[in-house]
mmCIF file of N, CA and C in Angstrom:
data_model
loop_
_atom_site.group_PDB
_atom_site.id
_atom_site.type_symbol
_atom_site.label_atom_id
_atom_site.label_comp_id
_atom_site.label_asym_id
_atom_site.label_seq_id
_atom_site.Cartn_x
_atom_site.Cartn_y
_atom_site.Cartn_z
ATOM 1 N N UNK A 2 0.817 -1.181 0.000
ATOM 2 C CA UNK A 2 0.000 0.000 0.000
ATOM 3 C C UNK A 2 0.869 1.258 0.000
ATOM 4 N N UNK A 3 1.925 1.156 0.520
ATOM 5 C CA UNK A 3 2.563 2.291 0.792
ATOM 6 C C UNK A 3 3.347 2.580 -0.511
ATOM 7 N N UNK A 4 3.507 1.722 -1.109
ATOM 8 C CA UNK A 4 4.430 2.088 -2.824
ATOM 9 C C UNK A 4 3.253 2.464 -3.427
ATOM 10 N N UNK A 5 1.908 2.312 -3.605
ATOM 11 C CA UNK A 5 1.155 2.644 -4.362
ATOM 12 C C UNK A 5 0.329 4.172 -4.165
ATOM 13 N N UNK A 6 0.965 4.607 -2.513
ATOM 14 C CA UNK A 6 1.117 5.824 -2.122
ATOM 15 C C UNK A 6 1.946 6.657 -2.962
ATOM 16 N N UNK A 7 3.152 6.393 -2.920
ATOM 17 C CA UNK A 7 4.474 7.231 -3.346
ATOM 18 C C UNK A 7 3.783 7.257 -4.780
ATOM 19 N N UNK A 8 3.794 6.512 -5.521
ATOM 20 C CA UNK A 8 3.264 6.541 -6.942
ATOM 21 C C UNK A 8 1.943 7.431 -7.018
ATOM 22 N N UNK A 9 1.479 7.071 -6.694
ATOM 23 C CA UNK A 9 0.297 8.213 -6.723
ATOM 24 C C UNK A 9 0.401 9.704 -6.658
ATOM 25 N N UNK A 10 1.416 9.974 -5.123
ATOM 26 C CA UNK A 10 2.143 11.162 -4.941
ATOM 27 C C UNK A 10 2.425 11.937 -6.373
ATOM 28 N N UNK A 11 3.559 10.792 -6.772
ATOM 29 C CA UNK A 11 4.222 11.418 -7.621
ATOM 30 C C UNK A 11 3.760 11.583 -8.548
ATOM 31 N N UNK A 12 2.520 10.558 -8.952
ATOM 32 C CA UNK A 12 1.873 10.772 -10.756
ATOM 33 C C UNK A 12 0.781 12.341 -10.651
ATOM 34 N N UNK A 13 0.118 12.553 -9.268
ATOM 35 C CA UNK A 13 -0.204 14.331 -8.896
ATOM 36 C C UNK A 13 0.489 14.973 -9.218
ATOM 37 N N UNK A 14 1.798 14.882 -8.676
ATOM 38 C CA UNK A 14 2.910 15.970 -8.834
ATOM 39 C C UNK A 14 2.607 16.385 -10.675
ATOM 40 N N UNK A 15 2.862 15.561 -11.187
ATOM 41 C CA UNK A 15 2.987 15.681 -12.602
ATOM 42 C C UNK A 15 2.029 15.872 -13.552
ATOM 43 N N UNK A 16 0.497 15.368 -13.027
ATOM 44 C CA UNK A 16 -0.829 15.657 -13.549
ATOM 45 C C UNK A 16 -0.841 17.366 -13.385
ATOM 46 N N UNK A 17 -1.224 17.383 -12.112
ATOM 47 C CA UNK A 17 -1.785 19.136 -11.210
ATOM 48 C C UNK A 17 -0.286 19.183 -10.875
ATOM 49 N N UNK A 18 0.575 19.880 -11.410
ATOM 50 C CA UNK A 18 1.600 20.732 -10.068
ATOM 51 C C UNK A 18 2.025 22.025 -10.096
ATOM 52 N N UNK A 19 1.122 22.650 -10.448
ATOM 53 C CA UNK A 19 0.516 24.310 -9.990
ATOM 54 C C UNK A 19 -0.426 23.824 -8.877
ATOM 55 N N UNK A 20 -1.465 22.949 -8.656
ATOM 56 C CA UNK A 20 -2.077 22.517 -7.287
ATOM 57 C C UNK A 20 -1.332 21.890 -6.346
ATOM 58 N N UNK A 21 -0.653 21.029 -7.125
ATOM 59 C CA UNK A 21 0.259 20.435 -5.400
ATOM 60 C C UNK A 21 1.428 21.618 -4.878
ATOM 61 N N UNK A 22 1.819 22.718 -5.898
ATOM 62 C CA UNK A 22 2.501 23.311 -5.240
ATOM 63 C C UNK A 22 2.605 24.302 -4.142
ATOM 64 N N UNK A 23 1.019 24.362 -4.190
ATOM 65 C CA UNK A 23 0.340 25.371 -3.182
ATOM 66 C C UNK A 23 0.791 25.152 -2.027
ATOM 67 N N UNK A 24 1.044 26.213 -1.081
ATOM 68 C CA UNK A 24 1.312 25.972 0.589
ATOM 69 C C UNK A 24 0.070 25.141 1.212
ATOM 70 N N UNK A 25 0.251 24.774 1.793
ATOM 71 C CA UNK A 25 -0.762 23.679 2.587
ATOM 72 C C UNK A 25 -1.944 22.810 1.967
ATOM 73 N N UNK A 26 -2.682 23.865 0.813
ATOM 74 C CA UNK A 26 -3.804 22.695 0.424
ATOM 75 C C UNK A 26 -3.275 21.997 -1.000
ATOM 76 N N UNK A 27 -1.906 22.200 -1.877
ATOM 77 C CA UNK A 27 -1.358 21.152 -1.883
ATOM 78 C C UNK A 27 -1.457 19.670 -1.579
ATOM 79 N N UNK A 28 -0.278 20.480 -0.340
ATOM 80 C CA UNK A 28 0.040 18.871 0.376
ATOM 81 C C UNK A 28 -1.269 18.326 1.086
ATOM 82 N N UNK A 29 -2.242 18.926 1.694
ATOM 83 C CA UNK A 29 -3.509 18.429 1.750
ATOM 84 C C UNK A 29 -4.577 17.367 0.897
ATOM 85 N N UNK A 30 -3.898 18.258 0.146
ATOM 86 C CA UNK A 30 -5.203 17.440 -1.135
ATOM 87 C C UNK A 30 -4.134 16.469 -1.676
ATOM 88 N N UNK A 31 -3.120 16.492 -1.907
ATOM 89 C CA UNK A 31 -2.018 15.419 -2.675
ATOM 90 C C UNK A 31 -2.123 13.949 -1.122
ATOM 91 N N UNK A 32 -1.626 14.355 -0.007
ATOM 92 C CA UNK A 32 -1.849 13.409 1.159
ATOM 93 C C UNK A 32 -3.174 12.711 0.941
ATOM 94 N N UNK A 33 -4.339 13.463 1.034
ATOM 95 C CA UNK A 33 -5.894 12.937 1.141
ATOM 96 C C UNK A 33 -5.784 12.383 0.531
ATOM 97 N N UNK A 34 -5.900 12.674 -0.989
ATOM 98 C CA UNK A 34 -6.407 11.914 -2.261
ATOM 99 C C UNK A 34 -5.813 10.859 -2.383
ATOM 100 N N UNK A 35 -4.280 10.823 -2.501
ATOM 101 C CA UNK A 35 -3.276 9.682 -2.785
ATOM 102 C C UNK A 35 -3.343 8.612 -1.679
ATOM 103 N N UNK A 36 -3.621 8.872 -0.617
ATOM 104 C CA UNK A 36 -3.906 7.459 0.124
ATOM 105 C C UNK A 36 -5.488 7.317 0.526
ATOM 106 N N UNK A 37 -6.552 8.056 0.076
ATOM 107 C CA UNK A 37 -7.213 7.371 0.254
ATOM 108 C C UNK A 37 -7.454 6.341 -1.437
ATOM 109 N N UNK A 38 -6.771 6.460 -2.208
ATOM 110 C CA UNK A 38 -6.711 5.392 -3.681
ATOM 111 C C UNK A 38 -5.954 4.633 -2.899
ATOM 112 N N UNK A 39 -4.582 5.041 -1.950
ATOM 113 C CA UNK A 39 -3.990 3.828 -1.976
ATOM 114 C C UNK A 39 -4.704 2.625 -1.097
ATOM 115 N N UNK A 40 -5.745 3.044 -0.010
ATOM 116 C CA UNK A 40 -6.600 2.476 0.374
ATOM 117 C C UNK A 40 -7.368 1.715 -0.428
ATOM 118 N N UNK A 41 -8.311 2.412 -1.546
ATOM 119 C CA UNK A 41 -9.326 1.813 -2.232
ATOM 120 C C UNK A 41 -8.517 0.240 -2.728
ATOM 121 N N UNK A 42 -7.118 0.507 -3.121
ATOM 122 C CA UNK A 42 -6.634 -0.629 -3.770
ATOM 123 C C UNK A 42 -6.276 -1.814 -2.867
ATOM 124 N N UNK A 43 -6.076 -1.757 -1.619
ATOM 125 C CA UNK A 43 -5.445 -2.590 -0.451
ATOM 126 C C UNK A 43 -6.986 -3.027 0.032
ATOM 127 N N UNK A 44 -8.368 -2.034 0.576
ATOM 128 C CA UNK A 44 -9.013 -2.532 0.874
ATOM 129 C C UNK A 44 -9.883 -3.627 1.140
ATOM 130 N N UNK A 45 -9.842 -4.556 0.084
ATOM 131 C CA UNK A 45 -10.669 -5.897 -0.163
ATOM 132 C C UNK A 45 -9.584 -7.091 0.265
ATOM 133 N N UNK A 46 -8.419 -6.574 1.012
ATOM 134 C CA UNK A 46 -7.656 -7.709 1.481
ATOM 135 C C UNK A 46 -7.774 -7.562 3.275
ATOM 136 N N UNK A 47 -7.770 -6.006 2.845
ATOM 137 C CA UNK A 47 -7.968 -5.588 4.433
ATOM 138 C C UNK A 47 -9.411 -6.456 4.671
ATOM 139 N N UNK A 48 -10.194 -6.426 4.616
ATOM 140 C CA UNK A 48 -11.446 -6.854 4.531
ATOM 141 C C UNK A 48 -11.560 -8.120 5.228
ATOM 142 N N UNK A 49 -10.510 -9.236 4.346
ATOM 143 C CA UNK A 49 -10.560 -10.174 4.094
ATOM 144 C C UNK A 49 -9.671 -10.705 5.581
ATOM 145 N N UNK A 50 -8.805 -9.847 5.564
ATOM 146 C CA UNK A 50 -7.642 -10.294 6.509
ATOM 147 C C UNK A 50 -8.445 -10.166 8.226
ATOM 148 N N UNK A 51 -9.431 -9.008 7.833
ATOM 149 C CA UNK A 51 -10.282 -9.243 9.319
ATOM 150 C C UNK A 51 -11.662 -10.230 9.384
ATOM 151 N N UNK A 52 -12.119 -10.682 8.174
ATOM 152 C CA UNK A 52 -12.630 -11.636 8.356
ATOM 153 C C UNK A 52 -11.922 -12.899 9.122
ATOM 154 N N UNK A 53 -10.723 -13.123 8.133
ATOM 155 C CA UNK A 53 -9.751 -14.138 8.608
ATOM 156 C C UNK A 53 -9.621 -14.154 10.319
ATOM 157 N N UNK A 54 -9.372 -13.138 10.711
ATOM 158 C CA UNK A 54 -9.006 -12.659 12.327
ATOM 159 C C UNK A 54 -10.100 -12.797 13.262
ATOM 160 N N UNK A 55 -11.536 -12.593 12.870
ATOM 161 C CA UNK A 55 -12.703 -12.557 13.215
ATOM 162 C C UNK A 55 -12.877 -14.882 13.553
ATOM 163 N N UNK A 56 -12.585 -15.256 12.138
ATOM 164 C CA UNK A 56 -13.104 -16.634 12.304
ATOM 165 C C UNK A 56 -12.956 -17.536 13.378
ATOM 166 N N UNK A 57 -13.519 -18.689 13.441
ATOM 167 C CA UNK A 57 -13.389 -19.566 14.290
ATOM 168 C C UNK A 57 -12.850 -20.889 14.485
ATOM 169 N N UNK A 58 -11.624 -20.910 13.744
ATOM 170 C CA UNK A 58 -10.353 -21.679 13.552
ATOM 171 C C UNK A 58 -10.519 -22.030 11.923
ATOM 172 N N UNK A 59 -11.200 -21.257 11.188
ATOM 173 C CA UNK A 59 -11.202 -21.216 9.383
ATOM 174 C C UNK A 59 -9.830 -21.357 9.301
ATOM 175 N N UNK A 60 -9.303 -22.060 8.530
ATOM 176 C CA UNK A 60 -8.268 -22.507 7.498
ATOM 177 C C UNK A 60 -8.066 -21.826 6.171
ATOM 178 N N UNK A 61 -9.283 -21.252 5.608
ATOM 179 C CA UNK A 61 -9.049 -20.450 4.482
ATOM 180 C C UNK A 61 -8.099 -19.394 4.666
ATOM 181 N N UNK A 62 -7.672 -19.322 3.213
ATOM 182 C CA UNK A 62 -6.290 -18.408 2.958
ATOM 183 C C UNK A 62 -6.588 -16.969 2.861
ATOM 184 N N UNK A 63 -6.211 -15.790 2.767
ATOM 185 C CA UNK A 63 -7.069 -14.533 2.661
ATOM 186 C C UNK A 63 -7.248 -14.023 0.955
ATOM 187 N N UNK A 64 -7.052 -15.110 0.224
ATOM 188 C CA UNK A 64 -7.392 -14.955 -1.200
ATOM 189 C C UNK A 64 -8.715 -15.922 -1.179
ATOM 190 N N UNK A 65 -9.112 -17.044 -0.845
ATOM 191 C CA UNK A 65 -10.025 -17.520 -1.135
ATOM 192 C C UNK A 65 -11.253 -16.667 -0.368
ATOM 193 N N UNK A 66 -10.879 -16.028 0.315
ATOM 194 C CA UNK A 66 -11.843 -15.375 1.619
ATOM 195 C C UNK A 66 -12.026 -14.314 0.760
ATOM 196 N N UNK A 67 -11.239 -13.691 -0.072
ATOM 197 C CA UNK A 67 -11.584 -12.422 -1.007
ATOM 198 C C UNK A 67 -12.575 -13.328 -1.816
ATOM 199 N N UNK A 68 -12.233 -14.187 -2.493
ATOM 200 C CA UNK A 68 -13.080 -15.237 -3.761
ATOM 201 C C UNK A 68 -14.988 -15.451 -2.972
ATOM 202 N N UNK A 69 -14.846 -16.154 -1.768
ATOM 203 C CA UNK A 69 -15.861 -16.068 -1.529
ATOM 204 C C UNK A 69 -16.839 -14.855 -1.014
ATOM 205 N N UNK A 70 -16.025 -14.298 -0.475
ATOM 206 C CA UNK A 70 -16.999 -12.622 -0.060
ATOM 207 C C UNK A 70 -17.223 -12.132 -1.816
ATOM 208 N N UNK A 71 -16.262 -12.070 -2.719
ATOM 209 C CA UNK A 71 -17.285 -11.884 -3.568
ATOM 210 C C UNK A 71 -18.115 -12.248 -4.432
ATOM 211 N N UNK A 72 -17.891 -13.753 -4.350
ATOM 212 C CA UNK A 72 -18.813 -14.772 -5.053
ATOM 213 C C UNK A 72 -20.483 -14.326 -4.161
ATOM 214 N N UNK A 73 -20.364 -13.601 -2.731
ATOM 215 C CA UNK A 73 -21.608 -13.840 -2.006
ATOM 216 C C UNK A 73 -21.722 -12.535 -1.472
ATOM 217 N N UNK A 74 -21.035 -11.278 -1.547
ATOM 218 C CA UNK A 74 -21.676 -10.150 -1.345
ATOM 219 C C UNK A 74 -21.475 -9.144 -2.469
ATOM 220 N N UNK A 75 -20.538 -9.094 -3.381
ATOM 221 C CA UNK A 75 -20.139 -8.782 -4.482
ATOM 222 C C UNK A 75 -19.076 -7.611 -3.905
ATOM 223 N N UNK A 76 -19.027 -6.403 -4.962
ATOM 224 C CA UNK A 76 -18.292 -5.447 -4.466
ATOM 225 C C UNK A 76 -18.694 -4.757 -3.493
ATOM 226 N N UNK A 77 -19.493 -4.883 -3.051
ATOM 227 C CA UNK A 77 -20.424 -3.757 -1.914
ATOM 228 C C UNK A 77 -19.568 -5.068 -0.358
ATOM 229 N N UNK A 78 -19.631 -6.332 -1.081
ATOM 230 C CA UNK A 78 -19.246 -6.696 0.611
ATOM 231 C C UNK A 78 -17.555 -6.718 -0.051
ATOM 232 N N UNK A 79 -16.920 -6.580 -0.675
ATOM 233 C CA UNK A 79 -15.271 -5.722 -0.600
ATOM 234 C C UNK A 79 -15.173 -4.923 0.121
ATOM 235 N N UNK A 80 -15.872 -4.248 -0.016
ATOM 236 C CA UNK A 80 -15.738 -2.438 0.210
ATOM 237 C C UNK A 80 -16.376 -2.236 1.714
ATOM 238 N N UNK A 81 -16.682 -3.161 2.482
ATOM 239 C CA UNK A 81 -17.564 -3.057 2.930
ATOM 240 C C UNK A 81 -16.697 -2.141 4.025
ATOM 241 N N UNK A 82 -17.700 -1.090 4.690
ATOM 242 C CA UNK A 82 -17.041 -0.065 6.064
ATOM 243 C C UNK A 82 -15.975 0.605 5.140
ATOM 244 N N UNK A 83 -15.584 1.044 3.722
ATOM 245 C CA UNK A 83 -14.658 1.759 2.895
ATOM 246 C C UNK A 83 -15.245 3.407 3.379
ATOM 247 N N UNK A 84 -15.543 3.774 3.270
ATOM 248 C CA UNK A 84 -16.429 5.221 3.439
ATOM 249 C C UNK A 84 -16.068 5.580 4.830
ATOM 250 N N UNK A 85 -16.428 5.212 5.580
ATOM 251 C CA UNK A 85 -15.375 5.914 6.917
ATOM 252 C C UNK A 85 -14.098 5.527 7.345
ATOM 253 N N UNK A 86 -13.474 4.679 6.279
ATOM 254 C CA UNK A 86 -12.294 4.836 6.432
ATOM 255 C C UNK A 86 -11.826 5.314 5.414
ATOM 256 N N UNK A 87 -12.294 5.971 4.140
ATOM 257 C CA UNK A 87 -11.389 7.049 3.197
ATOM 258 C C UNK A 87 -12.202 8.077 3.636
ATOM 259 N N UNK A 88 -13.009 8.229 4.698
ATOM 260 C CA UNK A 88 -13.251 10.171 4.943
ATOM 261 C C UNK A 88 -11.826 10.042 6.091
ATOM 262 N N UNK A 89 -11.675 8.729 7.281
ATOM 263 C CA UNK A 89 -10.623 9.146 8.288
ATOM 264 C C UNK A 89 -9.516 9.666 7.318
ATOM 265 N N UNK A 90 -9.169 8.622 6.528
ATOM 266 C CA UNK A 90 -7.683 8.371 5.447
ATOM 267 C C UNK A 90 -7.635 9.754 4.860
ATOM 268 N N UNK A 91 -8.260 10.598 4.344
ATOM 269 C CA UNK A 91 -8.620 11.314 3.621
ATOM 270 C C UNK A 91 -7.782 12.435 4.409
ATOM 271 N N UNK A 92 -8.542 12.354 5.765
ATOM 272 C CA UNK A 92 -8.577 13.665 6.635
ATOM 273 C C UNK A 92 -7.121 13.820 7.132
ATOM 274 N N UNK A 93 -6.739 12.804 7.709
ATOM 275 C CA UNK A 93 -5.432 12.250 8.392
ATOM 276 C C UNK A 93 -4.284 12.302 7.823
ATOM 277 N N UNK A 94 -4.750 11.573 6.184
ATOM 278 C CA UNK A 94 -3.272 11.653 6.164
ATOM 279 C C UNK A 94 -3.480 13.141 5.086
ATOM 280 N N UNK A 95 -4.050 13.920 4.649
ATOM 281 C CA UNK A 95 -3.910 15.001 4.021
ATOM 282 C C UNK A 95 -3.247 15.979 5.010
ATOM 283 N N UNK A 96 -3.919 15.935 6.503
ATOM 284 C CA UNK A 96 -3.334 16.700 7.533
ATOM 285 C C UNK A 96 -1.612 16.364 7.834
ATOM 286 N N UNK A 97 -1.328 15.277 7.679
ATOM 287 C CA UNK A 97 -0.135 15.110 7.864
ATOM 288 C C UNK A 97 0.913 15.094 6.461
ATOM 289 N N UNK A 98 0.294 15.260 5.521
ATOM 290 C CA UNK A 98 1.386 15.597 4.349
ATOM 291 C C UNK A 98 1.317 17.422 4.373
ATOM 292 N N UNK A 99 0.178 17.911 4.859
ATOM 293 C CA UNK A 99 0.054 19.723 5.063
ATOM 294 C C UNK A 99 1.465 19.732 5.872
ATOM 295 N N UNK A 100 1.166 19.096 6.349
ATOM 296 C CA UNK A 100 2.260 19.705 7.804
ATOM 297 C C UNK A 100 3.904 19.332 7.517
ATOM 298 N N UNK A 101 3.421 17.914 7.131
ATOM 299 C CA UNK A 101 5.167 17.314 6.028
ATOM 300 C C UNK A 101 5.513 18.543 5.470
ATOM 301 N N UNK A 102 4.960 18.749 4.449
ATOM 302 C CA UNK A 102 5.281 20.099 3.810
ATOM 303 C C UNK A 102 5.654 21.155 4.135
ATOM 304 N N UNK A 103 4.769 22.010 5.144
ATOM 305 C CA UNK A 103 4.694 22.648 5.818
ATOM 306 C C UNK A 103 6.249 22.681 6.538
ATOM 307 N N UNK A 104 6.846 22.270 7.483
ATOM 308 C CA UNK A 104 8.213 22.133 7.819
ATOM 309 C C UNK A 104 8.903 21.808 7.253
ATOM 310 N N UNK A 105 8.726 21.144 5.927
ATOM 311 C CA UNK A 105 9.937 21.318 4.808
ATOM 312 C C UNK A 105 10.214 22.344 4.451
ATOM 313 N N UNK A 106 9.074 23.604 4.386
ATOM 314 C CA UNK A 106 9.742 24.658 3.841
ATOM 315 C C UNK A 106 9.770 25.414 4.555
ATOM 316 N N UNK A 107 10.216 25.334 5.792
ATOM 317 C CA UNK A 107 10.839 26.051 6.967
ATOM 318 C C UNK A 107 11.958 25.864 6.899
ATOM 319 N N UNK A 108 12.174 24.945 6.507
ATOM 320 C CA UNK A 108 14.709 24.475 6.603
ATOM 321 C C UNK A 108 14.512 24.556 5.307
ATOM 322 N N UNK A 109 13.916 25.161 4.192
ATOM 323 C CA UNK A 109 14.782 25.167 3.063
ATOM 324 C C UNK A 109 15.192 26.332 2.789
ATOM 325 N N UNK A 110 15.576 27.558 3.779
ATOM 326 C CA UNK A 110 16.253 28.293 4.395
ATOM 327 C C UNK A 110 16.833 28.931 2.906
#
């Protein structure tokens, strides 16, 4: 998840970068946006991996556990609880790439 962060980062930079270069809502909106995709893409394992954690000595692997959640809830049970965790993701980590930023260009003196 976290390489598909940096990539993201960087493919903004190069789409919008008159927007990412902005002081704070920039790095706001480049933080938000880019991990909450990098979320959307990790999510349906996350999913899976707390089903796995949830069970009651299941043996299934966390790929077949993806196979059957969507053989039987489709994408809606992937995704499922996605929405309050890309408004947290959103909020969190946009606040913390503002601020990344933000003290980077305090020492670039």
């Amino acid at each position: 998840m976290l390489t598909s962060f940096f990539v993201l980062c960087d493919y903004s930079e190069r789409v919008a970068p008159e927007l990412m270069s902005r002081p704070l809502l920039g790095g706001f909106l480049k933080g938000g946006v880019c991990a909450t995709l990098a979320w959307a893409v990790a999510w349906p394992i996350e999913v899976a991996k707390n089903l796995k954690q949830g069970a009651d000595g299941s043996r299934l692997s966390t790929l077949a556990i993806v196979r059957q959640l969507a053989a039987s809830d489709g994408l809606r049970g992937l995704y499922r609880g996605f929405l309050p965790g890309a408004l947290r993701s959103f909020v969190a980590n946009g606040a913390g790439m503002a601020v990344f930023q933000f003290t980077q260009s305090l020492r670039k003196d």
